[in-house]
Coordinates of C-alpha atoms and ligand atoms in Angstrom, one line a residue:
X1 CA 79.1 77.8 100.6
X2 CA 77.9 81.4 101.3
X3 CA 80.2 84.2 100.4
X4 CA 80.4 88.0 101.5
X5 CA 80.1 90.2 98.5
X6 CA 81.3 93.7 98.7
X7 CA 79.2 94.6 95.8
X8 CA 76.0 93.7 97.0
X9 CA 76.7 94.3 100.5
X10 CA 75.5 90.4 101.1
X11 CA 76.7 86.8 101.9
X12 CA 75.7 85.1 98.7
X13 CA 75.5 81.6 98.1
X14 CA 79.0 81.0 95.7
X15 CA 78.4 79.8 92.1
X16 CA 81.0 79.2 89.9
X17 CA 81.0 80.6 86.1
X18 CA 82.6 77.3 85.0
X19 CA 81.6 74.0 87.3
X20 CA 84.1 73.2 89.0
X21 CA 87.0 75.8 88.8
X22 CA 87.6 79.0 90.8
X23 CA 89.2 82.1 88.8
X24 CA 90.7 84.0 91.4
X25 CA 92.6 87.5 91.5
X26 CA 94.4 88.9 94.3
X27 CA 95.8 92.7 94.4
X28 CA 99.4 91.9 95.5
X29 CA 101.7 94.5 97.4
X30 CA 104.3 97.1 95.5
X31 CA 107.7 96.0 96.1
X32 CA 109.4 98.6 97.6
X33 CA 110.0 97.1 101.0
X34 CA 109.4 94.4 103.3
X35 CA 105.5 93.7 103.8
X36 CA 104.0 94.8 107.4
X37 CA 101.6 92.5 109.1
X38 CA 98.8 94.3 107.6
X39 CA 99.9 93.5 104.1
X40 CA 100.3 89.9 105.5
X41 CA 96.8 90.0 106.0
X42 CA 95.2 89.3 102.2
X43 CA 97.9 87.1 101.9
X44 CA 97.2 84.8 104.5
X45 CA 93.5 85.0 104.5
X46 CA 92.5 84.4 100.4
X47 CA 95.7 81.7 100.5
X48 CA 92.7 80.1 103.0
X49 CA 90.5 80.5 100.9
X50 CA 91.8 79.1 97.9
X51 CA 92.9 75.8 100.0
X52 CA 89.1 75.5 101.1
X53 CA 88.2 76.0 97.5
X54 CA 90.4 73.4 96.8
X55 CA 89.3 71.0 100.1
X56 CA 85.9 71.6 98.6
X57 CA 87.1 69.5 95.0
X58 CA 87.6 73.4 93.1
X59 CA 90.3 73.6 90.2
X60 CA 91.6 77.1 91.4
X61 CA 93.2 79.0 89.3
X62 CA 95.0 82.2 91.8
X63 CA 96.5 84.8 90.4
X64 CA 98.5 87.6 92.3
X65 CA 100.6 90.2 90.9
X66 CA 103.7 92.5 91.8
X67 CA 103.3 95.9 91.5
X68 CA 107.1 96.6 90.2
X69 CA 106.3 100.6 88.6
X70 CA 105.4 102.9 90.7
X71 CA 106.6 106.1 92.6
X72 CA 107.4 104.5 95.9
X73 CA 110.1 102.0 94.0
X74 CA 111.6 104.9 91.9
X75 CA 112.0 106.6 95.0
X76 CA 113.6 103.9 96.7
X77 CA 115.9 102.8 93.9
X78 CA 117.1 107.4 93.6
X79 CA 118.0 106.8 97.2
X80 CA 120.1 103.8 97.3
X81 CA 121.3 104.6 94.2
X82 CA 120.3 101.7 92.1
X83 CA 117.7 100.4 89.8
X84 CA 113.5 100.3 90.0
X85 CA 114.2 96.7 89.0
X86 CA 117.3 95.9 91.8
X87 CA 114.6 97.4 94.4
X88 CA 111.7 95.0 93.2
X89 CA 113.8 91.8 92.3
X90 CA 115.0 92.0 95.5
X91 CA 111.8 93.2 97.6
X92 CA 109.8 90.2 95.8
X93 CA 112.2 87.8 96.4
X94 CA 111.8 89.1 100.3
X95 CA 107.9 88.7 99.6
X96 CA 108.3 84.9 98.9
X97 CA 110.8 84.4 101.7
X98 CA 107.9 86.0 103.9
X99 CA 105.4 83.9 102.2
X100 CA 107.1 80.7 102.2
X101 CA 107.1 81.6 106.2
X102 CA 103.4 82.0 106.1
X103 CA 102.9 78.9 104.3
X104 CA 101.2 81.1 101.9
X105 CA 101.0 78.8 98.6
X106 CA 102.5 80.1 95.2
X107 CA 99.7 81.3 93.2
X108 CA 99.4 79.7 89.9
X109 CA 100.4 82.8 88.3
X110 CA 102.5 86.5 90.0
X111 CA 102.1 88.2 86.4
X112 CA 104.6 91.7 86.8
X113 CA 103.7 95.0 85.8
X114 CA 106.5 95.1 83.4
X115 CA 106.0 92.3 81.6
X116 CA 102.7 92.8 80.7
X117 CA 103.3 96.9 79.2
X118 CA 102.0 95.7 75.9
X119 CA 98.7 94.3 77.4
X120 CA 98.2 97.5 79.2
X121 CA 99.3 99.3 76.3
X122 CA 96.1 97.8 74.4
X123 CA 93.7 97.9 76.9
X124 CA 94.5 101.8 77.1
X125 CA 94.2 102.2 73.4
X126 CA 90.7 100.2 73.3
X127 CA 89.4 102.6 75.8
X128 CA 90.7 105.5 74.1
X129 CA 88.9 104.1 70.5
X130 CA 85.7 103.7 72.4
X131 CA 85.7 107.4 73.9
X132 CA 85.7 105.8 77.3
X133 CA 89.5 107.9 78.0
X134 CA 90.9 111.0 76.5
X135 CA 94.2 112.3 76.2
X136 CA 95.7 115.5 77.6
X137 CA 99.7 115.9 76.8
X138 CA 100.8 112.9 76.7
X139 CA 98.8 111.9 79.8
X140 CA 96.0 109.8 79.0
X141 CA 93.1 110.0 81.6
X142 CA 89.7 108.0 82.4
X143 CA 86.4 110.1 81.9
X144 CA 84.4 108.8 84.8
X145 CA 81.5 110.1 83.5
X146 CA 81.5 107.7 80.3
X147 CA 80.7 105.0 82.7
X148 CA 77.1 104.5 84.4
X149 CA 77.9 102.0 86.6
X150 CA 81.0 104.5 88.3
X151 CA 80.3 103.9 91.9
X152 CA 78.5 101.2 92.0
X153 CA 80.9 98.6 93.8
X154 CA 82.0 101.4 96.6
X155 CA 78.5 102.5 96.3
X156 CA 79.7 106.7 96.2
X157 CA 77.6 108.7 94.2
X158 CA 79.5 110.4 90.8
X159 CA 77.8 113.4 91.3
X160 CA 78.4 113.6 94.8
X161 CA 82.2 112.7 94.6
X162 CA 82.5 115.3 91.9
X163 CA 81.1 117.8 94.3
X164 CA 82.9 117.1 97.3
X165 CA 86.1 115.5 95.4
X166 CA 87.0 113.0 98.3
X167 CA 91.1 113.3 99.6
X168 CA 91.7 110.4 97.4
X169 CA 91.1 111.6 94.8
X170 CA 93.8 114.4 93.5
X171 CA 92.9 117.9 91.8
X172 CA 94.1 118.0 88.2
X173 CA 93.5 120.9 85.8
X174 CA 93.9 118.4 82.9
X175 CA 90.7 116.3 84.0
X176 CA 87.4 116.8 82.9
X177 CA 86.3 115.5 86.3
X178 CA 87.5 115.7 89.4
X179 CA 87.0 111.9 89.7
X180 CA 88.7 111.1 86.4
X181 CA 91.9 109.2 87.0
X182 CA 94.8 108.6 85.0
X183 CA 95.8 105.4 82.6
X184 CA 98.8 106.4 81.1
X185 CA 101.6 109.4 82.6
X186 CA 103.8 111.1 80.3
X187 CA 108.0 110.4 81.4
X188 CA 109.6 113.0 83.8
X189 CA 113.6 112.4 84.0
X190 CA 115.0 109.8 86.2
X191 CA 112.1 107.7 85.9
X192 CA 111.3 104.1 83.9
X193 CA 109.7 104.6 80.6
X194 CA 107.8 103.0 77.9
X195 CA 107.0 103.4 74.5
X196 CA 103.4 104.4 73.6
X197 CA 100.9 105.7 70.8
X198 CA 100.7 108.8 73.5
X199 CA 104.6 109.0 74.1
X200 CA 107.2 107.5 76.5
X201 CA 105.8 107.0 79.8
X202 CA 104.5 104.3 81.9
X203 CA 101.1 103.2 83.3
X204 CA 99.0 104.6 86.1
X205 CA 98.1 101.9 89.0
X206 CA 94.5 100.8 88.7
X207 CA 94.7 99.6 84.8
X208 CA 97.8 97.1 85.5
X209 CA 94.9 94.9 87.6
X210 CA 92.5 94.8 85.0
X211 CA 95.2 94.1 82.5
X212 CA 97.1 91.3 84.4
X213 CA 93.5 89.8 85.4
X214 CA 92.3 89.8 81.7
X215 CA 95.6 88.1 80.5
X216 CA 95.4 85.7 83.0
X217 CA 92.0 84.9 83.7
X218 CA 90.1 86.3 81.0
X219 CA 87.4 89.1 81.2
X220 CA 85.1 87.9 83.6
X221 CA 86.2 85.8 87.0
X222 CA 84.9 85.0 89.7
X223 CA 86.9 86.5 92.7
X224 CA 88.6 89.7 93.0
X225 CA 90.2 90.3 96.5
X226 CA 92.0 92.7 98.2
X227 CA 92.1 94.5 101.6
X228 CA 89.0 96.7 102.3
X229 CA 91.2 100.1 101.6
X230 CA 91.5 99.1 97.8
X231 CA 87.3 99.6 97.6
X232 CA 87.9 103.0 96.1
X233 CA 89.5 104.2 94.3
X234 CA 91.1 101.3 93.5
X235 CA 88.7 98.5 92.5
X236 CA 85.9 100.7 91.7
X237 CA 88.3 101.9 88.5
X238 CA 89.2 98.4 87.7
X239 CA 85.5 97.7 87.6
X240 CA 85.1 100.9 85.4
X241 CA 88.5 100.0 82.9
X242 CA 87.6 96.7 82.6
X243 CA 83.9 96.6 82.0
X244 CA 84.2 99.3 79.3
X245 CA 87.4 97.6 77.7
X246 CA 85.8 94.9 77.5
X247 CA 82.0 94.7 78.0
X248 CA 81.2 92.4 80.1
X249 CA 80.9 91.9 84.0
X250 CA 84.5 92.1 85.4
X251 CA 84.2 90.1 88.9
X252 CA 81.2 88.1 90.4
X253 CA 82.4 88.3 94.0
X254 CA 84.3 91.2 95.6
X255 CA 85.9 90.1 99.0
X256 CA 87.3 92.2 101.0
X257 CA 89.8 91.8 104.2
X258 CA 89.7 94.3 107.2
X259 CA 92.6 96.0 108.8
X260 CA 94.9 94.9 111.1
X261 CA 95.5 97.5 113.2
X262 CA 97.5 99.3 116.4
X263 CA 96.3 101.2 118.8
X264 CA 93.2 100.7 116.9
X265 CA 94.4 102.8 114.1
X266 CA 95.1 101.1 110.8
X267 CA 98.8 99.8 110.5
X268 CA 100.9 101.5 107.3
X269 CA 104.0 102.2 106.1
X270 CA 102.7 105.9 106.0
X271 CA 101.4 106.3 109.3
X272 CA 104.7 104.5 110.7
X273 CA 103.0 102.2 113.0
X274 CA 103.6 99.2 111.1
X275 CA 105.6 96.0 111.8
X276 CA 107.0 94.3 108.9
X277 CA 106.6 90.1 108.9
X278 CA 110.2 89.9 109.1
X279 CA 110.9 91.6 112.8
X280 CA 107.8 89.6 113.9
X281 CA 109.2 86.4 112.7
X282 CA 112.5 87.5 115.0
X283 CA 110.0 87.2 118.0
X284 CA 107.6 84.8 117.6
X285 CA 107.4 81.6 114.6
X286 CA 106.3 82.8 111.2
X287 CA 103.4 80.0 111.7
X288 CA 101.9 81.9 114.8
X289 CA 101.8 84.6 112.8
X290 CA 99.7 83.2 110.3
X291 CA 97.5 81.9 113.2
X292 CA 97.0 85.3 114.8
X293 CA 95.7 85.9 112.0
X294 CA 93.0 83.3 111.2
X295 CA 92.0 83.6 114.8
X296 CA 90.0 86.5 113.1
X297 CA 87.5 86.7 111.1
X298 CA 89.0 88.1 107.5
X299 CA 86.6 91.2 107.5
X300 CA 87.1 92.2 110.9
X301 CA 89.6 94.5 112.6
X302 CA 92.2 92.6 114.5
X303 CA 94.1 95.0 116.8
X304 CA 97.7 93.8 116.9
X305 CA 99.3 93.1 120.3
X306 CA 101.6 91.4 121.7
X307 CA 99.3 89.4 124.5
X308 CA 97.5 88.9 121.4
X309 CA 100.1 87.0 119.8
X310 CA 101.3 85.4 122.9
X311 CA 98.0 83.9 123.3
X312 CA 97.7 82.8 119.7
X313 CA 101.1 81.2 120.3
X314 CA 99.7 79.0 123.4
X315 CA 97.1 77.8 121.6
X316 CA 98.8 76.8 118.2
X317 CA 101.1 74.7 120.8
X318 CA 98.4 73.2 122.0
X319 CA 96.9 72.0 118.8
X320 CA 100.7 71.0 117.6
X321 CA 101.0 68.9 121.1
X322 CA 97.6 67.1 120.4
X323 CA 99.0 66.0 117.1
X324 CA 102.8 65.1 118.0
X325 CA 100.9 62.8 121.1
X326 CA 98.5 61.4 118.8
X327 CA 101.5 60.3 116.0
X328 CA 103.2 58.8 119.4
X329 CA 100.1 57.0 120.3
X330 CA 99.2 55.7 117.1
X331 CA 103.3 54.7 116.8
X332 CA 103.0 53.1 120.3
X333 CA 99.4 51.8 120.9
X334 CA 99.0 48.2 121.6
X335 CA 95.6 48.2 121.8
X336 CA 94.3 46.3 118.7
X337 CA 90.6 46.0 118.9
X338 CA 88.2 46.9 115.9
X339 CA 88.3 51.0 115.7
X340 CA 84.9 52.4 118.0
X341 CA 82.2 52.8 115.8
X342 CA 80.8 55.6 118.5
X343 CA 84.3 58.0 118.6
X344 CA 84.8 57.9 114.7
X345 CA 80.8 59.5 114.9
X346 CA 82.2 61.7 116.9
X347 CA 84.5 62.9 114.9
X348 CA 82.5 63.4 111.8
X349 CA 81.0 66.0 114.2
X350 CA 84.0 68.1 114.2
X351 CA 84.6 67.8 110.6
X352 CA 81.1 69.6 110.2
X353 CA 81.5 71.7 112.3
X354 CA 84.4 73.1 110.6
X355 CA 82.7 73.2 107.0
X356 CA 79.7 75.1 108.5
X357 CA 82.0 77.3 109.9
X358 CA 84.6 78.0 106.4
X359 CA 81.1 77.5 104.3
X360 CA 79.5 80.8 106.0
X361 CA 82.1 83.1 104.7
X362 CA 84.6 81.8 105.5
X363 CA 84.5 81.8 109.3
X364 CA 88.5 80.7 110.5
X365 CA 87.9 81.5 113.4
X366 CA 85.4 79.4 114.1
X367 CA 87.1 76.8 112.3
X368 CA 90.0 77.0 115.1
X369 CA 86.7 76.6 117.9
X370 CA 86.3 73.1 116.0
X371 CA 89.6 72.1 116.2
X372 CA 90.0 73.0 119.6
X373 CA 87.0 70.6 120.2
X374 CA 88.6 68.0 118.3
X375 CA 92.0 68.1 120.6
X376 CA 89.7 68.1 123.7
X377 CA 88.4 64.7 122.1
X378 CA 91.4 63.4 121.0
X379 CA 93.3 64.1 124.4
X380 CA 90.4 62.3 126.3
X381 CA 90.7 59.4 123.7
X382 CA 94.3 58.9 124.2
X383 CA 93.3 58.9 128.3
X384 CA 90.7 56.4 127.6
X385 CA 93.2 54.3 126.1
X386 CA 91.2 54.0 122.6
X387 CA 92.5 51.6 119.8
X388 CA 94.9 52.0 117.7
X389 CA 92.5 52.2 114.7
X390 CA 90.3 54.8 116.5
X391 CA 93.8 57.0 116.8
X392 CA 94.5 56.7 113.4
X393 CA 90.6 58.0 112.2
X394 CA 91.5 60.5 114.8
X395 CA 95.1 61.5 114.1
X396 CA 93.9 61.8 110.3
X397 CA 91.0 64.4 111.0
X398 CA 92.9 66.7 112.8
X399 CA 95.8 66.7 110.3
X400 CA 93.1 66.8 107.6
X401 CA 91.6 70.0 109.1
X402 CA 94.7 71.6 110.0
X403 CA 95.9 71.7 106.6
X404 CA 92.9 73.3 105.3
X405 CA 93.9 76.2 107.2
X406 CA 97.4 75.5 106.7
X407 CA 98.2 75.7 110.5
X408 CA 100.2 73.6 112.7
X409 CA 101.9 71.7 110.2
X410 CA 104.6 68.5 110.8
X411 CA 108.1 69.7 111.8
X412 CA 110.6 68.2 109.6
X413 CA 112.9 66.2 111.3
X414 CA 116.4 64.9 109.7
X415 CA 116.7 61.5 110.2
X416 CA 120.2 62.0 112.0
X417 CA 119.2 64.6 114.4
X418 CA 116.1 61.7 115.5
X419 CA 118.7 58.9 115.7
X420 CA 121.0 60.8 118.0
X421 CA 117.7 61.4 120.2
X422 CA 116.3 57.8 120.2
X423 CA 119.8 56.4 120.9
X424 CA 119.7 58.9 124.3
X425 CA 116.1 58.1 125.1
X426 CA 117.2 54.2 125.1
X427 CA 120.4 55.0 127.0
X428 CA 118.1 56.5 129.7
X429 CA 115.8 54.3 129.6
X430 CA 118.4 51.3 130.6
X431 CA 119.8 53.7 133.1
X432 CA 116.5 53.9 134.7
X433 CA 116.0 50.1 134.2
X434 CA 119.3 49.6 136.1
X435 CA 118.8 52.6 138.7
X436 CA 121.2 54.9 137.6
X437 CA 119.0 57.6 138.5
X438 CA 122.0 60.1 138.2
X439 CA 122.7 58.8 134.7
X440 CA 119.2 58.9 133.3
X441 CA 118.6 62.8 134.9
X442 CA 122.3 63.7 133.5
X443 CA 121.0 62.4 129.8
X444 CA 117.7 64.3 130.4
X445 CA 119.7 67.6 130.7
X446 CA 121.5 67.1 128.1
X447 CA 118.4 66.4 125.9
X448 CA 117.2 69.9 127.2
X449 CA 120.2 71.6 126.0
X450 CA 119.3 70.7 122.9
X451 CA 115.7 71.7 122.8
X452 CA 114.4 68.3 123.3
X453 CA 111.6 67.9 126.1
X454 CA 110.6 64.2 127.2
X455 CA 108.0 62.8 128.3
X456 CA 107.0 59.8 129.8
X457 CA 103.8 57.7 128.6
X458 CA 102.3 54.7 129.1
X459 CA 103.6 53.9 125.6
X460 CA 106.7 54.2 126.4
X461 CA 109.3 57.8 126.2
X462 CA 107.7 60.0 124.0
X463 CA 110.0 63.4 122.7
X464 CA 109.6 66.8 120.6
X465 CA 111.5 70.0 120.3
X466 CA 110.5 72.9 122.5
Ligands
LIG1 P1 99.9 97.8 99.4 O1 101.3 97.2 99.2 O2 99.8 98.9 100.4 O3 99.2 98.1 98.1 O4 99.0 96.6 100.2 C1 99.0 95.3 99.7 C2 97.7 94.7 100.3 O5 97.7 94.8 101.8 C3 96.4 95.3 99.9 O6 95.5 94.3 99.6 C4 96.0 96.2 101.1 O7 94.6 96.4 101.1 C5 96.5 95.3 102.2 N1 96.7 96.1 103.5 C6 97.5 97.1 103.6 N2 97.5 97.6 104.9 C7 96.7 96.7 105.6 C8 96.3 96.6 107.0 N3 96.7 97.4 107.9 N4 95.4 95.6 107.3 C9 95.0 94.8 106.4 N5 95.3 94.8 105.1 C10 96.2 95.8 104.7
LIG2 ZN1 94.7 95.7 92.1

């Protein structure tokens, strides 16, 4: 399995530190709102990830975290008049919701920034003791120049930044470098606080990462992910907080998603061009969103539109159609003979197809191309009038392959609902046995009305929703 690392600009053949298990850490958003497509993004594409890890026999352990301190929430919770905690309970509980949408699995662990202050608290101090940071009032900055290796994951030139001091980066008399950033900020009224050796105050952004990925993951792991806009500063000064804090190498593989983007300009909350998950979801099926987009490859731009996600939504139906036919098949089929030796080689085809495609870098998209192949198949199977064991082998690899991606997953059906339908279907079909052709189109109506579609097979009435 070849991986794109960021820090070596190179697809990289993936090795473990431990065999067998995957430590994985995943920037999560700031809760001060509900997240925008292009937050989605990392969410939906290193949740892939981790489920091929896991196809592929890895333990994973996935870590993302909350960002629940930081300007944008104090902001939020001034205005409304409430808490920094009411405005991130609730904005992560509207994270999950939106997850849970995007069957986006749990991570093993969603550490909080507020839970771990102590943790931060140390790893401050350490750097501090080993003359990595220094402290200016209360505020406790990073000396960028105490670390050799600054620049080396964004590949920017100290010297160079120094000089030119990039937009990013903001102009503080306090630092000894431009490029200096800050660990620990003194408390201003109305704002959260904590207790510290350098006063009340709370922490800057970049060290909660290499805190909450230390606690719970250790000091060196083997994936760090985020969206490509975290590069610098913000994973560049993890690298350079947690290498010093701790001496040793802080990530082996940095991967990186692109933007999603409108108009070709990246979507955010500051630019206001950005559509939250939640007024998509009023539009089109929260698992079409997630299909739009793995339809993508992770690091390149996907230009949101809505053709785009009309198109997506055609061919997600066609892949759910395939399956719901095949369960009806293999439910149905009479045909009994020994499964064919020649399809079920066929189909080991499409399974390979798909690994080469997720084992060079993760390639979803061309994942989907394989699957697409494997409906073509299965469709002409079902024509062909294969046997029931072939159906099965079939039915089983597109399922199998589907849930890798987590796409185009089994509705739930309550068993009353489906009893109600299969006592109408019957009803017809007597109608239509008898002649009643009046009866048997007056029941199809009202099977319409309530989202039911029909068809007829040579296996007899086959029915889904939509
Ligand atoms: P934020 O809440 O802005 O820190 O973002 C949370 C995650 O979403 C980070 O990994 C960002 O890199 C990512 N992200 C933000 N905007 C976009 C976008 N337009 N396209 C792709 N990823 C994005
Ligand atoms: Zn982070």
């Amino acid at each position: 399995m070849k991986v794109y690392n960021t820090l070596t600009r190179k697809k990289e053949e993936f090795i473990p530190l431990e065999e067998g298990k995957v430590k994985m850490y995943v920037c999560g958003p700031t809760v001060y709102d509900y997240i925008h497509i292009g937050n989605a993004r990392p969410y939906v594409v290193f949740d892939t990830v981790r489920r091929y890890m896991e196809y592929k026999g890895y333990e994973v352990t996935y870590v993302q975290n909350f960002t629940d301190v930081d300007d944008k929430i104090i902001n939020r919770a001034n205005k409304e008049h409430c808490t920094m905690e009411e405005v991130s309970n609730k904005y992560v509980e509207e994270a999950f919701r939106d997850a849970d949408g995007l069957n986006v699995k749990r991570a093993t662990i969603h550490p909080r920034v507020t839970q771990e202050m102590d943790h931060i608290i140390d790893m401050i101090k350490t750097l501090v003791d080993k003359g990595i940071a220094y402290v200016d009032n209360g505020t406790v900055y990073y000396n960028t120049k105490a670390f050799p290796d600054y620049g080396k994951l964004s590949r920017k030139n100290l010297d160079e930044l120094i000089a030119g001091a990039s937009e990013r980066v903001s102009v503080d008399d306090a630092k000894k470098n431009p490029t200096d950033f800050v660990l620990w900020k003194p408390h201003k009224p109305g704002e959260p606080k904590w207790d510290s050796p350098w006063g009340e105050g709370r922490p800057g952004w970049h060290i909660e990462c290499s805190v909450m990925a230390k606690e719970h993951l250790g000091d060196t792991i083997d994936i760090h992910a985020g969206g490509e806009d975290l590069i610098f500063p913000h994973h560049e000064n993890e690298i350079a907080q947690s290498e010093a804090a701790n001496g040793a190498p802080f990530a082996k593989y940095w991967l990186h998603n692109g933007f999603i983007t409108v108009d070709n300009e990246k979507m955010s909350k500051s630019l206001g061009n950005f559509f939250t998950v939640r007024d998509i979801a009023s539009h089109f099926p929260y698992e079409v969103i997630r299909f739009f987009i793995l339809n993508g490859h992770y690091r390149s731009p996907i230009n949101f539109s809505r053709d785009l996600m009309q198109a997506c939504q055609n061919g997600l139906e066609r892949i759910k159609n395939c399956k719901k036919d095949l369960a009806y098949y293999v439910e149905n089929c009479t045909n009994l003979e020994p499964s064919n030796k020649e399809y079920e080689a066929e189909l080991e085809k499409f399974r390979n197809q798909f690994e080469s495609a997720m084992d060079d870098d993760f390639n979803t998209a061309d994942a989907i191309a394989a699957i697409y192949e494997l409906v073509r198949f299965a469709n002409k199977a079902m024509k062909e009038d294969v046997s029931k064991g072939t159906s099965i082998k079939i039915k089983e690899m597109l399922s199998h392959l589907c849930d890798v991606l987590g796409i185009a997953e089994d509705e739930v059906q309550s068993e009353e609902d489906a009893a109600e339908i299969e006592a109408l279907i019957a009803q017809r079909t007597e109608a239509k046995k008898n002649k009643d052709f009046a009866t048997a189109d007056a029941i199809r109506d009202k099977l319409t009305s309530m989202g039911i579609t029909i068809k007829d097979t040579r296996q007899g009435v086959q029915w889904f929703r939509g």
